[in-house]
Every structure is written in C-alpha cells, then in structure tokens.
Backbone as a printed PyTorch tensor [residue, N CA C, xyz], in Angstrom:
tensor([[[-23.7240, 127.6050, -11.1640],
         [-24.2060, 128.8360, -12.2930],
         [-23.1870, 128.7940, -13.0730]],

        [[-21.6270, 129.3830, -12.5180],
         [-20.4730, 129.7050, -13.0350],
         [-20.0320, 128.4700, -14.3010]],

        [[-20.2610, 127.0820, -13.9670],
         [-19.9490, 126.2850, -15.0220],
         [-21.0620, 126.0800, -16.0760]],

        [[-22.6680, 126.3560, -15.6920],
         [-23.4470, 126.6770, -16.7910],
         [-23.1130, 127.8230, -17.9920]],

        [[-22.3870, 129.1850, -17.0490],
         [-22.1650, 130.3550, -17.6270],
         [-20.9830, 129.6380, -18.8340]],

        [[-20.0710, 129.0940, -18.3510],
         [-18.9660, 128.9250, -19.2180],
         [-18.9960, 127.8800, -19.7860]],

        [[-19.9160, 126.4830, -19.6640],
         [-20.7110, 125.4700, -20.9360],
         [-20.9040, 126.5920, -22.1000]],

        [[-21.8610, 127.4980, -21.9320],
         [-23.1260, 128.4050, -22.5710],
         [-21.8570, 129.4270, -23.6010]],

        [[-21.1300, 129.7150, -23.2850],
         [-19.9760, 130.6040, -23.6730],
         [-19.3470, 129.7140, -24.3900]],

        [[-18.9660, 128.8490, -23.9130],
         [-17.7480, 128.4640, -24.9350],
         [-19.1120, 127.6170, -26.4000]],

        [[-20.2190, 126.7770, -25.6920],
         [-21.1960, 126.9170, -26.9290],
         [-21.5630, 127.3860, -28.2870]],

        [[-21.5130, 128.9820, -27.6250],
         [-21.4530, 130.0800, -28.4260],
         [-20.5810, 130.0420, -29.3640]],

        [[-19.0440, 130.2810, -28.6720],
         [-17.7510, 130.4640, -29.2410],
         [-17.5530, 129.7460, -30.1510]],

        [[-17.7070, 128.4000, -30.3880],
         [-17.5370, 127.1810, -30.9270],
         [-18.6350, 127.2710, -32.4970]],

        [[-19.8460, 128.0920, -32.1260],
         [-20.8440, 127.7490, -33.1480],
         [-21.4770, 126.6700, -32.7780]],

        [[-21.6990, 125.9780, -31.7950],
         [-22.2500, 124.7830, -31.7540],
         [-23.9840, 125.0180, -31.0640]],

        [[-24.4180, 124.4030, -31.9920],
         [-26.2990, 124.0710, -31.5590],
         [-26.4100, 123.4290, -30.5860]],

        [[-27.2520, 123.7820, -29.4740],
         [-27.5560, 122.5480, -28.1500],
         [-27.7040, 121.0770, -28.5410]],

        [[-27.5630, 121.0040, -29.7280],
         [-27.8210, 119.4610, -29.8780],
         [-26.3280, 118.8280, -30.6580]],

        [[-25.4070, 119.4850, -30.8630],
         [-24.3890, 119.5150, -30.9620],
         [-23.8960, 119.4290, -29.8800]],

        [[-23.3970, 120.2130, -29.0910],
         [-23.5250, 120.1940, -27.5920],
         [-23.5330, 118.9790, -26.8370]],

        [[-24.8590, 118.8780, -27.0640],
         [-25.8510, 117.7850, -26.1620],
         [-24.7640, 115.7490, -26.9230]],

        [[-24.5800, 115.7620, -28.4410],
         [-23.6230, 114.8860, -29.0190],
         [-22.1930, 115.0860, -28.2590]],

        [[-21.4940, 116.1640, -28.5100],
         [-20.6080, 115.8290, -28.1740],
         [-19.9880, 115.3380, -27.0590]],

        [[-20.9320, 115.8850, -25.7500],
         [-20.8540, 115.9960, -24.5130],
         [-21.3860, 114.3960, -23.8670]],

        [[-22.4150, 113.8440, -24.6850],
         [-23.0750, 113.0560, -24.3340],
         [-24.0600, 112.2750, -23.6140]],

        [[-24.8410, 113.9140, -23.6770],
         [-26.3400, 114.0610, -22.6550],
         [-27.1260, 114.1720, -23.6120]],

        [[-28.3000, 114.3610, -23.2520],
         [-29.9540, 114.3520, -24.2290],
         [-29.9810, 115.8110, -24.2050]],

        [[-30.3020, 116.4720, -25.6540],
         [-30.3070, 117.6790, -26.2030],
         [-31.6660, 118.5080, -24.7010]],

        [[-32.3480, 118.0310, -23.9970],
         [-33.0340, 118.4990, -22.9790],
         [-32.0320, 118.8110, -21.7860]],

        [[-31.1640, 118.1090, -21.7770],
         [-30.5920, 118.4830, -20.5970],
         [-29.9400, 119.8010, -20.5650]],

        [[-29.4060, 119.6510, -22.0580],
         [-28.7920, 121.3610, -22.2340],
         [-29.5090, 122.5050, -22.2160]],

        [[-30.9830, 121.9430, -22.7760],
         [-31.8690, 123.1830, -22.5470],
         [-32.1320, 123.5800, -20.9370]],

        [[-32.3240, 122.3440, -19.9910],
         [-32.1500, 122.5120, -18.8680],
         [-31.5110, 123.3710, -18.1650]],

        [[-30.2040, 122.8400, -18.6200],
         [-29.1980, 123.6420, -18.1870],
         [-29.2540, 124.8790, -18.4020]],

        [[-29.4250, 125.2640, -19.5520],
         [-29.4340, 126.8490, -19.9310],
         [-30.5530, 127.1200, -19.4190]],

        [[-31.4370, 127.0540, -18.9790],
         [-32.5690, 127.7020, -17.6210],
         [-31.9080, 128.0060, -16.8610]],

        [[-31.3080, 127.0240, -16.6560],
         [-30.8350, 126.6460, -14.9400],
         [-31.5090, 126.0150, -14.2280]],

        [[-32.1110, 124.9910, -14.1970],
         [-32.9500, 124.0510, -13.6270],
         [-32.6870, 122.6100, -13.6790]],

        [[-31.4840, 122.8900, -14.7930],
         [-30.5620, 121.4100, -14.4210],
         [-29.7180, 121.0340, -12.9650]],

        [[-29.4660, 119.9260, -12.8130],
         [-28.8390, 119.6230, -11.3820],
         [-27.8550, 118.4320, -11.5990]],

        [[-26.4740, 119.1020, -12.6570],
         [-25.3710, 118.1640, -13.3520],
         [-24.6950, 117.0230, -11.6800]],

        [[-24.7020, 116.0080, -12.3460],
         [-23.8680, 115.2400, -11.1930],
         [-22.6460, 115.1790, -11.4490]],

        [[-21.4370, 114.7950, -10.9800],
         [-19.9450, 114.7470, -11.1200],
         [-20.1520, 113.9980, -12.2310]],

        [[-20.3980, 113.3010, -12.9710],
         [-20.4020, 112.3770, -14.1490],
         [-20.6730, 113.6090, -15.1890]],

        [[-21.3960, 114.1010, -15.4560],
         [-22.1530, 115.0110, -16.2340],
         [-21.3720, 116.1480, -16.5410]],

        [[-20.6660, 116.4660, -15.1960],
         [-19.2730, 117.6140, -15.1700],
         [-18.2010, 117.1430, -15.9060]],

        [[-17.8040, 115.5850, -15.5370],
         [-16.5460, 115.0750, -16.3270],
         [-16.9610, 115.4210, -17.5750]],

        [[-18.2230, 114.7000, -18.0550],
         [-18.3370, 114.7850, -19.7920],
         [-18.7830, 115.9680, -20.4280]],

        [[-18.5070, 116.7880, -19.5110],
         [-18.7560, 118.1940, -20.0990],
         [-17.0440, 118.9370, -20.4310]],

        [[-16.6070, 117.9440, -19.2690],
         [-15.0020, 118.6580, -19.7380],
         [-14.2890, 118.1920, -20.5170]],

        [[-14.6190, 116.5110, -20.6020],
         [-13.9150, 115.8960, -21.5990],
         [-14.5990, 116.6170, -22.8540]],

        [[-15.7890, 116.5660, -23.1670],
         [-16.4670, 117.0870, -24.7630],
         [-15.8030, 118.4170, -24.7350]],

        [[-16.0710, 119.2340, -24.0850],
         [-15.3330, 120.3890, -24.3790],
         [-13.7900, 120.6770, -24.7470]],

        [[-13.2130, 119.6090, -23.8160],
         [-11.7780, 119.7180, -24.0440],
         [-11.2530, 120.5210, -23.1350]],

        [[-11.5670, 120.5930, -22.0320],
         [-11.3400, 121.9310, -21.4500],
         [-11.4080, 121.5270, -19.7420]],

        [[-10.1580, 121.4250, -18.7660],
         [-10.3650, 121.3330, -17.3970],
         [-11.4030, 121.4950, -16.8940]],

        [[-11.7700, 120.5720, -16.1020],
         [-13.3600, 120.6750, -14.6640],
         [-12.7360, 121.5100, -14.2640]],

        [[-11.8220, 121.8600, -13.2960],
         [-11.5730, 122.8780, -12.1500],
         [-11.6740, 124.6220, -13.2680]],

        [[-11.2770, 124.4270, -14.8440],
         [-11.3390, 125.8560, -15.4480],
         [-12.7870, 126.1690, -15.4510]],

        [[-13.4740, 124.6170, -15.8750],
         [-14.5920, 125.0940, -16.0370],
         [-15.8530, 125.6680, -15.1890]],

        [[-14.9670, 125.4340, -13.6810],
         [-16.0820, 125.9880, -12.6640],
         [-15.2630, 127.0760, -12.1290]],

        [[-14.7090, 127.7320, -12.9180],
         [-14.1790, 129.3670, -12.1010],
         [-14.4140, 130.0990, -13.3160]],

        [[-14.9530, 131.5990, -12.6860],
         [-15.5750, 132.6040, -13.2120],
         [-14.8730, 132.6460, -14.3150]],

        [[-15.5050, 133.7760, -15.4140],
         [-14.5170, 133.7320, -16.6370],
         [-13.4870, 134.7260, -16.6700]],

        [[-13.6610, 135.9630, -14.9870],
         [-12.8500, 136.7210, -14.5450],
         [-11.6030, 136.2930, -13.8710]],

        [[-11.8860, 134.9520, -13.5490],
         [-10.4400, 134.6460, -12.8010],
         [ -9.2660, 134.5450, -13.9540]],

        [[ -7.7070, 134.8820, -13.3210],
         [ -6.5180, 134.8640, -14.1000],
         [ -6.0530, 133.8480, -15.4590]],

        [[ -6.9510, 132.7560, -14.3680],
         [ -6.4560, 131.6620, -15.5980],
         [ -7.3350, 131.8090, -16.7230]],

        [[ -8.8370, 132.1700, -16.5800],
         [ -9.4440, 132.1060, -17.8060],
         [ -9.2100, 133.8170, -18.8390]],

        [[ -8.6370, 134.8870, -17.7880],
         [ -8.5490, 135.9130, -19.1040],
         [ -7.1090, 135.6890, -19.7970]],

        [[ -6.5370, 135.0080, -18.8420],
         [ -4.9780, 134.6080, -20.2980],
         [ -5.1570, 134.1550, -21.2840]],

        [[ -6.1920, 132.9540, -21.2230],
         [ -6.7320, 132.0340, -22.3770],
         [ -7.3370, 132.7900, -23.2590]],

        [[ -8.2040, 133.8290, -22.7350],
         [ -8.8530, 134.5790, -23.6120],
         [ -7.9110, 135.8900, -24.8510]],

        [[ -7.1880, 136.3000, -23.6840],
         [ -6.0400, 136.6790, -24.4560],
         [ -5.5120, 136.1390, -25.1810]],

        [[ -4.8600, 135.0020, -25.0970],
         [ -4.1720, 134.5950, -26.3820],
         [ -5.5180, 134.1260, -27.3550]],

        [[ -6.2250, 133.6150, -27.0500],
         [ -7.2620, 133.2780, -28.2800],
         [ -7.8140, 134.2800, -29.0750]],

        [[ -7.7150, 135.7830, -28.4030],
         [ -7.9870, 136.7720, -29.1570],
         [ -7.2420, 137.5460, -29.5070]],

        [[ -5.7780, 136.7170, -29.5340],
         [ -4.7740, 137.8190, -29.8080],
         [ -4.9420, 137.9690, -31.3460]],

        [[ -4.6380, 139.3100, -31.8860],
         [ -4.8960, 139.6490, -32.9260],
         [ -3.6480, 139.8980, -33.6950]],

        [[ -2.3620, 139.8230, -32.9270],
         [ -1.2020, 139.8440, -33.6020],
         [ -1.1050, 138.7660, -34.7640]],

        [[ -0.4080, 139.5300, -35.8230],
         [ -0.4250, 138.2540, -36.9760],
         [  1.5440, 138.6120, -37.0560]],

        [[  2.0540, 137.3050, -37.5000],
         [  3.1270, 137.4200, -38.0890],
         [  3.4240, 137.1670, -39.5730]],

        [[  3.8200, 138.3220, -40.0430],
         [  4.0180, 138.3540, -41.6460],
         [  4.6960, 137.5300, -42.0520]],

        [[  6.1080, 137.5290, -41.5500],
         [  7.3270, 136.6520, -42.5250],
         [  7.7900, 135.3990, -41.1910]],

        [[  7.2070, 134.2450, -41.6640],
         [  7.6220, 133.5630, -40.3810],
         [  9.2420, 133.0920, -40.6410]],

        [[  9.9290, 133.6260, -41.7740],
         [ 11.2500, 133.8600, -42.0810],
         [ 11.9820, 134.2960, -40.7610]],

        [[ 11.1750, 135.1990, -40.1440],
         [ 12.0190, 135.7060, -39.0800],
         [ 11.9840, 135.0830, -37.8750]],

        [[ 11.2650, 134.0700, -37.8770],
         [ 10.9930, 133.0510, -36.2780],
         [ 12.1860, 132.4960, -36.2610]],

        [[ 12.6980, 132.1810, -35.0820],
         [ 13.7510, 131.5910, -34.6200],
         [ 13.7380, 129.9880, -35.3760]],

        [[ 14.5710, 129.2480, -35.0590],
         [ 14.4940, 127.5700, -36.1360],
         [ 13.7140, 127.1010, -35.0520]],

        [[ 12.5740, 126.3260, -35.2800],
         [ 12.0790, 125.3540, -34.3410],
         [ 10.8750, 126.0150, -34.0660]],

        [[ 10.6030, 127.1010, -34.7120],
         [  8.7280, 127.9640, -34.0110],
         [  7.8590, 128.1000, -35.6230]],

        [[  6.7940, 127.8900, -35.2500],
         [  6.0980, 127.9560, -36.4740],
         [  4.8120, 129.3100, -35.7040]],

        [[  3.6370, 129.5740, -36.5190],
         [  2.4550, 130.0310, -36.3760],
         [  0.9260, 129.0790, -36.3870]],

        [[  0.6280, 129.2130, -35.9350],
         [ -0.6290, 128.4980, -35.6920],
         [ -1.4390, 129.5190, -34.9900]],

        [[ -2.6360, 129.8080, -35.8830],
         [ -4.1740, 130.7830, -35.8760],
         [ -3.6370, 131.8550, -35.2690]],

        [[ -2.4280, 132.4720, -36.0190],
         [ -1.6150, 133.6790, -35.5000],
         [ -1.2940, 133.8970, -34.2590]],

        [[ -0.2760, 132.8090, -33.7050],
         [ -0.0320, 132.5200, -32.2350],
         [  1.3650, 131.9700, -32.9580]],

        [[  2.5920, 132.2150, -32.0970],
         [  3.8550, 131.6050, -32.6680],
         [  4.4610, 130.9470, -31.4730]],

        [[  4.3450, 129.6370, -31.8870],
         [  4.6000, 128.5030, -31.0270],
         [  6.0160, 127.2820, -31.2080]],

        [[  6.3600, 126.8680, -30.4850],
         [  7.3440, 125.8490, -30.7720],
         [  6.4660, 124.8110, -32.2240]],

        [[  7.3890, 124.2110, -32.8190],
         [  6.9090, 123.0640, -33.5440],
         [  6.1020, 122.2840, -32.7390]],

        [[  6.9300, 121.6310, -32.2530],
         [  6.3910, 120.7370, -31.1390],
         [  4.6740, 120.8800, -30.4660]],

        [[  4.8260, 122.1770, -30.0850],
         [  3.4670, 122.0970, -29.7780],
         [  2.3020, 122.4910, -30.5750]],

        [[  2.8000, 122.8780, -31.9730],
         [  2.0050, 123.2020, -33.0690],
         [  1.5010, 121.7090, -33.0770]],

        [[  2.1460, 120.7300, -33.4030],
         [  1.8150, 119.3000, -33.4210],
         [  0.4190, 118.6630, -32.7570]],

        [[  1.0470, 118.9370, -31.0620],
         [  0.4650, 118.4620, -30.2220],
         [ -1.4840, 119.3780, -30.5610]],

        [[ -1.1960, 120.5930, -30.3660],
         [ -2.3830, 121.3270, -31.0390],
         [ -3.0600, 120.7850, -32.0930]],

        [[ -2.9280, 120.4440, -33.6210],
         [ -3.2940, 120.2620, -34.3010],
         [ -4.1590, 118.5760, -34.0390]],

        [[ -3.0100, 117.8460, -33.5240],
         [ -3.9310, 116.3440, -33.5710],
         [ -4.8720, 116.6170, -32.2030]],

        [[ -5.0290, 117.4700, -31.6070],
         [ -6.1350, 117.5900, -30.5330],
         [ -7.3820, 118.2570, -31.4640]],

        [[ -7.0910, 119.0080, -32.1610],
         [ -8.2110, 119.6070, -33.0620],
         [ -8.3380, 118.3320, -33.8270]],

        [[ -7.4600, 117.8440, -34.6450],
         [ -7.7590, 116.7690, -35.3100],
         [ -9.1560, 115.6110, -34.4070]],

        [[ -8.4060, 115.1840, -32.9570],
         [ -9.2660, 114.3440, -32.1620],
         [-10.4360, 115.0160, -31.8590]],

        [[-10.5590, 116.1720, -31.8080],
         [-12.0290, 116.8970, -31.3360],
         [-13.3820, 116.8010, -32.3620]],

        [[-12.6560, 116.7000, -33.6980],
         [-13.4040, 116.5140, -35.3230],
         [-13.6400, 115.5380, -35.1070]],

        [[-12.4330, 114.5380, -34.9590],
         [-13.4790, 113.1380, -35.0420],
         [-14.1540, 112.5310, -34.1140]],

        [[-13.8100, 112.8490, -32.4650],
         [-14.8860, 112.7800, -32.0080],
         [-16.2970, 113.3860, -32.1600]],

        [[-16.4740, 114.2230, -32.6930],
         [-17.7810, 115.1320, -32.7440],
         [-18.4080, 114.5640, -34.0170]],

        [[-17.5830, 114.0330, -35.0650],
         [-18.1490, 113.4000, -36.2420],
         [-18.7350, 111.7590, -35.7100]],

        [[-17.8100, 111.1030, -34.9340],
         [-18.1060, 109.8970, -34.3710],
         [-19.7420, 109.9650, -33.5700]],

        [[-19.8620, 110.7540, -32.5250],
         [-21.1500, 111.2000, -31.6450],
         [-22.2230, 111.6920, -32.4840]],

        [[-21.8320, 112.2740, -34.3510],
         [-22.6180, 112.7410, -34.9540],
         [-23.5110, 111.7300, -35.8750]],

        [[-22.2450, 110.7960, -36.0810],
         [-22.8870, 109.5730, -36.3950],
         [-23.8220, 108.4290, -35.6860]],

        [[-23.5910, 108.7180, -34.2890],
         [-24.1550, 107.5010, -33.5150],
         [-25.8650, 108.2970, -33.8340]]])
C-alpha cells in the first residue's frame, strides 16, 4: 500500500500520465491501472523497475510519506526560498531550482535530469 501511494504521488507530482509512467518504468499501462486500484501484486523485479524508472531508491519507495526521509526531501523540494543575488554566494556555490548547492552537485543533478529525460524519450520512441 505504501509503495503504491508513493508511486502514484510521484506520478502526479511529475505530471505523468499512466501510459508515460508505464513507459518510463517498463510495465504495461494495465499494470499501472491495477496498481492504482490496489489489485496488482508487484514482484521484486517490478519494484526495482519502478525505483530505477522514477529515480528513487527502492527503500524510500517503501517508506510512508510521513517518514523523516520523505519529509526532508519534500521540505527541500517545496522550499520557497529564492536567492536574489547569486553574487552573495560563496565561491563554488550556485543556485538550482531555488536551492543553493556546491557547483559540482549542480552538475550532478543536471546530469540526472538529462539522463532521465533521455530515458523517457527513448522509452516513448519504443
């Protein structure tokens, strides 16, 4: 139940249709429908596929959204703080999605985004 709630929440947050999620994860659209209805019985292999497709560690997908880990992630993601003047930042820091990060971390996150977009385009083309 917790896994399903997390998957469906992430689907909604990312604005994915059921078919886009199915393509991203590598399962059928019918499986996504069954998952949403609570009638699916995912295997460990399909759990891992969701983890990889969504870019979220499997242990985190199995934790309730009220857990400390999810609450920390959601707090950072929902942060409304903006840095108006990046010249005030220490050397080696920048801003990505209104979050101040070291430049090397910004590079890593940007690579994750590009990789995820590429995987989604590739799966859509198949």
